[in-house]
CSV table of C-alpha atoms in Angstrom, one decimal:
chain,number,residue,atom,x,y,z
A,1,ASP,CA,-61.0,-44.6,39.6
A,2,ILE,CA,-62.6,-47.1,41.9
A,3,GLN,CA,-61.6,-46.4,45.5
A,4,MET,CA,-61.0,-49.4,47.8
A,5,THR,CA,-61.4,-49.0,51.5
A,6,GLN,CA,-60.3,-51.6,54.0
A,7,SER,CA,-61.1,-51.9,57.7
A,8,PRO,CA,-59.6,-52.1,60.1
A,9,SER,CA,-56.2,-50.6,59.1
A,10,SER,CA,-54.6,-52.7,61.8
A,11,LEU,CA,-55.6,-55.6,64.0
A,12,SER,CA,-54.2,-57.4,66.9
A,13,ALA,CA,-55.1,-61.0,67.4
A,14,SER,CA,-53.9,-64.2,68.9
A,15,VAL,CA,-53.0,-67.6,67.4
A,16,GLY,CA,-56.2,-69.6,67.0
A,17,ASP,CA,-58.5,-66.5,66.7
A,18,ARG,CA,-61.0,-66.1,63.9
A,19,VAL,CA,-60.3,-62.8,62.1
A,20,THR,CA,-62.3,-60.9,59.5
A,21,ILE,CA,-61.1,-58.0,57.3
A,22,THR,CA,-63.5,-56.0,55.2
A,23,CYS,CA,-63.1,-54.2,52.0
A,24,ARG,CA,-65.5,-51.7,50.4
A,25,ALA,CA,-65.5,-50.5,46.9
A,26,SER,CA,-66.7,-47.0,45.9
A,27,GLN,CA,-68.9,-48.6,43.2
A,28,SER,CA,-70.2,-52.0,42.4
A,29,ILE,CA,-67.4,-54.3,41.1
A,30,SER,CA,-69.4,-57.6,40.9
A,31,ASN,CA,-67.0,-60.3,42.2
A,32,TYR,CA,-63.9,-58.7,40.6
A,33,LEU,CA,-62.1,-58.6,44.0
A,34,ASN,CA,-58.8,-60.2,45.0
A,35,TRP,CA,-57.0,-60.6,48.3
A,36,TYR,CA,-53.2,-60.6,48.8
A,37,GLN,CA,-51.0,-61.3,51.7
A,38,GLN,CA,-47.7,-59.5,52.0
A,39,LYS,CA,-44.9,-60.2,54.5
A,40,PRO,CA,-42.1,-57.7,55.2
A,41,GLY,CA,-39.6,-57.5,52.4
A,42,LYS,CA,-41.6,-59.8,50.2
A,43,ALA,CA,-43.9,-59.5,47.2
A,44,PRO,CA,-47.6,-59.8,47.7
A,45,LYS,CA,-49.1,-63.3,47.3
A,46,VAL,CA,-52.6,-63.9,46.1
A,47,LEU,CA,-54.9,-65.7,48.5
A,48,ILE,CA,-58.3,-65.3,47.1
A,49,TYR,CA,-59.5,-64.3,43.6
A,50,ALA,CA,-62.9,-63.6,42.2
A,51,ALA,CA,-64.0,-62.7,45.8
A,52,SER,CA,-64.3,-66.3,47.0
A,53,SER,CA,-62.1,-68.6,45.0
A,54,LEU,CA,-59.1,-70.0,46.9
A,55,GLN,CA,-55.8,-69.8,45.0
A,56,SER,CA,-54.1,-73.2,44.6
A,57,GLY,CA,-51.8,-74.0,47.5
A,58,VAL,CA,-53.4,-71.5,50.0
A,59,PRO,CA,-54.6,-73.1,53.2
A,60,THR,CA,-58.4,-73.6,53.6
A,61,ARG,CA,-58.5,-71.5,56.7
A,62,PHE,CA,-58.6,-68.5,54.4
A,63,SER,CA,-61.9,-67.7,52.8
A,64,GLY,CA,-63.5,-64.8,51.0
A,65,SER,CA,-67.0,-63.6,50.5
A,66,GLY,CA,-69.0,-60.7,49.1
A,67,SER,CA,-70.2,-59.2,45.9
A,68,GLY,CA,-71.1,-55.7,44.6
A,69,THR,CA,-69.4,-53.3,47.0
A,70,ASP,CA,-68.8,-55.2,50.2
A,71,PHE,CA,-66.3,-58.0,50.7
A,72,THR,CA,-64.7,-59.9,53.5
A,73,LEU,CA,-61.6,-62.0,54.1
A,74,THR,CA,-61.8,-64.4,56.9
A,75,ILE,CA,-59.1,-66.4,58.6
A,76,SER,CA,-60.8,-69.2,60.6
A,77,SER,CA,-58.0,-70.0,63.0
A,78,LEU,CA,-54.9,-67.8,62.9
A,79,GLN,CA,-51.5,-69.4,62.6
A,80,PRO,CA,-48.2,-67.8,63.4
A,81,GLU,CA,-47.3,-67.5,59.7
A,82,ASP,CA,-50.5,-65.5,59.1
A,83,PHE,CA,-49.3,-62.3,60.7
A,84,ALA,CA,-48.7,-60.0,57.8
A,85,THR,CA,-50.4,-57.2,55.8
A,86,TYR,CA,-53.5,-57.9,53.7
A,87,TYR,CA,-54.6,-56.0,50.7
A,88,CYS,CA,-57.7,-56.2,48.6
A,89,GLN,CA,-57.6,-55.3,44.9
A,90,GLN,CA,-60.3,-54.6,42.3
A,91,SER,CA,-59.9,-55.8,38.7
A,92,TYR,CA,-63.3,-54.6,37.5
A,93,SER,CA,-61.9,-51.6,35.7
A,94,THR,CA,-58.6,-50.0,35.0
A,95,PRO,CA,-56.8,-48.4,36.6
A,96,TYR,CA,-56.6,-51.4,39.0
A,97,THR,CA,-56.7,-50.2,42.6
A,98,PHE,CA,-55.7,-51.6,46.0
A,99,GLY,CA,-57.0,-51.1,49.4
A,100,GLN,CA,-54.7,-49.3,51.9
A,101,GLY,CA,-53.9,-52.5,53.7
A,102,THR,CA,-54.7,-54.2,57.0
A,103,LYS,CA,-51.7,-55.0,59.2
A,104,LEU,CA,-52.4,-58.1,61.3
A,105,GLU,CA,-50.3,-58.2,64.4
A,106,ILE,CA,-49.8,-60.6,67.2
A,107,LYS,CA,-51.6,-59.7,70.5
B,1,GLN,CA,-43.1,-72.5,37.3
B,2,VAL,CA,-43.2,-68.9,36.1
B,3,GLN,CA,-40.7,-66.6,37.6
B,4,LEU,CA,-40.2,-62.9,37.2
B,5,GLN,CA,-37.1,-60.9,38.0
B,6,GLU,CA,-36.7,-57.1,38.0
B,7,SER,CA,-33.4,-55.5,37.2
B,8,GLY,CA,-32.1,-52.0,36.9
B,9,PRO,CA,-30.4,-49.1,38.7
B,10,GLY,CA,-31.2,-48.8,42.4
B,11,LEU,CA,-30.4,-45.1,42.4
B,12,VAL,CA,-31.7,-42.5,40.0
B,13,LYS,CA,-31.1,-38.7,40.1
B,14,PRO,CA,-34.0,-36.3,40.2
B,15,SER,CA,-35.3,-35.2,36.7
B,16,GLN,CA,-33.8,-38.3,35.1
B,17,THR,CA,-35.5,-41.4,33.7
B,18,LEU,CA,-36.0,-44.5,35.8
B,19,SER,CA,-35.6,-47.7,33.7
B,20,LEU,CA,-36.3,-51.2,34.9
B,21,THR,CA,-36.6,-54.6,33.1
B,22,CYS,CA,-38.5,-57.6,34.1
B,23,THR,CA,-37.2,-61.0,32.8
B,24,VAL,CA,-39.7,-63.8,32.6
B,25,SER,CA,-38.7,-67.4,32.9
B,26,GLY,CA,-40.8,-70.6,32.9
B,27,GLY,CA,-43.2,-69.2,30.4
B,28,SER,CA,-43.3,-67.2,27.2
B,29,ILE,CA,-44.6,-63.7,27.0
B,30,SER,CA,-45.5,-64.2,23.4
B,31,SER,CA,-47.7,-67.2,24.1
B,32,GLY,CA,-50.4,-64.6,24.8
B,33,GLY,CA,-53.3,-64.7,27.2
B,34,TYR,CA,-51.6,-62.6,29.9
B,35,TYR,CA,-51.0,-59.0,30.7
B,36,TRP,CA,-47.7,-58.0,32.2
B,37,SER,CA,-47.9,-55.3,34.8
B,38,TRP,CA,-45.7,-52.9,36.8
B,39,ILE,CA,-46.7,-52.1,40.4
B,40,ARG,CA,-45.0,-50.0,42.9
B,41,GLN,CA,-45.0,-49.6,46.7
B,42,HIS,CA,-43.8,-46.4,48.4
B,43,PRO,CA,-41.8,-47.2,51.6
B,44,GLY,CA,-44.2,-48.3,54.3
B,45,LYS,CA,-47.2,-47.6,52.1
B,46,GLY,CA,-49.7,-49.4,50.0
B,47,LEU,CA,-49.6,-50.7,46.4
B,48,GLU,CA,-50.0,-48.6,43.2
B,49,TRP,CA,-50.6,-50.2,39.8
B,50,ILE,CA,-48.6,-48.4,37.2
B,51,GLY,CA,-49.8,-50.1,34.0
B,52,TYR,CA,-49.6,-53.2,31.8
B,53,ILE,CA,-48.6,-54.5,28.4
B,54,TYR,CA,-49.8,-57.3,26.3
B,55,TYR,CA,-47.4,-59.4,24.1
B,56,SER,CA,-48.7,-57.6,21.1
B,57,GLY,CA,-47.5,-54.3,22.5
B,58,SER,CA,-50.8,-52.8,23.5
B,59,THR,CA,-50.6,-50.9,26.8
B,60,TYR,CA,-52.7,-49.3,29.4
B,61,TYR,CA,-51.2,-46.8,31.9
B,62,ASN,CA,-52.6,-45.5,35.2
B,63,PRO,CA,-53.8,-41.9,34.3
B,64,SER,CA,-52.0,-40.7,37.5
B,65,LEU,CA,-48.6,-41.5,35.8
B,66,LYS,CA,-49.6,-41.7,32.1
B,67,SER,CA,-47.7,-38.6,31.0
B,68,ARG,CA,-44.4,-40.0,32.3
B,69,VAL,CA,-44.7,-43.8,31.8
B,70,THR,CA,-43.7,-46.0,28.9
B,71,ILE,CA,-44.0,-49.8,29.1
B,72,SER,CA,-42.5,-51.9,26.3
B,73,VAL,CA,-42.0,-55.6,25.5
B,74,ASP,CA,-39.2,-57.6,23.9
B,75,THR,CA,-40.6,-61.0,23.1
B,76,SER,CA,-37.3,-62.2,21.7
B,77,LYS,CA,-35.7,-61.7,25.2
B,78,ASN,CA,-38.9,-62.6,27.1
B,79,GLN,CA,-38.7,-59.3,28.9
B,80,PHE,CA,-40.8,-56.2,29.4
B,81,SER,CA,-39.6,-52.9,30.6
B,82,LEU,CA,-40.7,-49.7,32.5
B,83,LYS,CA,-39.5,-46.2,31.9
B,84,LEU,CA,-40.6,-43.4,34.2
B,85,SER,CA,-39.4,-40.0,33.2
B,86,SER,CA,-38.8,-36.8,35.1
B,87,VAL,CA,-38.6,-38.6,38.5
B,88,THR,CA,-38.7,-36.9,41.8
B,89,ALA,CA,-38.2,-38.1,45.4
B,90,ALA,CA,-41.9,-39.1,45.3
B,91,ASP,CA,-41.0,-41.9,42.9
B,92,THR,CA,-38.8,-43.6,45.4
B,93,ALA,CA,-40.4,-47.0,45.9
B,94,VAL,CA,-40.1,-50.7,45.5
B,95,TYR,CA,-41.1,-51.6,42.0
B,96,TYR,CA,-42.6,-55.0,41.2
B,97,CYS,CA,-43.4,-56.7,37.9
B,98,ALA,CA,-46.3,-59.1,37.9
B,99,ARG,CA,-48.3,-61.3,35.6
B,100,ASP,CA,-52.0,-60.6,35.3
B,101,GLY,CA,-53.6,-64.0,34.9
B,102,ASP,CA,-55.8,-65.2,32.1
B,103,THR,CA,-58.9,-65.6,34.3
B,104,VAL,CA,-61.9,-63.4,34.6
B,105,PRO,CA,-61.7,-61.6,36.8
B,106,ALA,CA,-57.9,-61.2,36.4
B,107,TYR,CA,-55.5,-61.2,39.3
B,108,PHE,CA,-51.8,-61.0,39.8
B,109,ASP,CA,-50.7,-64.6,40.2
B,110,TYR,CA,-46.9,-64.2,39.8
B,111,TRP,CA,-44.7,-61.4,41.1
B,112,GLY,CA,-41.1,-60.5,41.0
B,113,GLN,CA,-39.3,-60.1,44.3
B,114,GLY,CA,-39.3,-56.3,43.8
B,115,THR,CA,-36.5,-53.8,43.4
B,116,LEU,CA,-36.0,-50.6,45.5
B,117,VAL,CA,-35.4,-47.5,43.4
B,118,THR,CA,-34.3,-44.4,45.3
B,119,VAL,CA,-34.5,-41.0,43.7
B,120,SER,CA,-31.7,-38.8,45.1
B,121,SER,CA,-28.9,-36.6,43.9
């Protein structure tokens, strides 16, 4: 299985901050990397697919980059509704695997 | 707009079989091009992909659960189902059904709201 490791596991930030979350794969996965946002009691919602493609309807303050084994999710200016948990997920090979999550909290 | 809805018992006894159904609306499973997945999330933990099925019935299961998992599809009802046998307390989780989109690379573009299944006597 491909292991996905996110850092940090938790992060405190303020509204307006620029935030970056990283995800590392245990082997090269090309650009087969997706990012999801999950709020308490809700299903995850896709933000970014194929490492850098913005899902329709997702605000442009979200962006993704990377290829191979190292990826980043950046939120350019945090909004109150962005405080949530973020997961990366690889779809390069089955079984699909997720990172352990990054909880973004209000400072 | 595609919608997915999980249904099934919220409480299952140890050693029994967990059974859940996902009903799809706003799109047809039999139209092809998509894989239909089950994903679970242990309380306060991360996400674990269980497996998927194609409309034709072909499946892939996570090897970590393969010996206990069966995913099936009923195209006439536009539903797909999960059975997990010999459950223990470690199978207590929120179970989600999701659609694996037809892009390359694939990603989960639509999810059900999730259903909590507790394994307890």
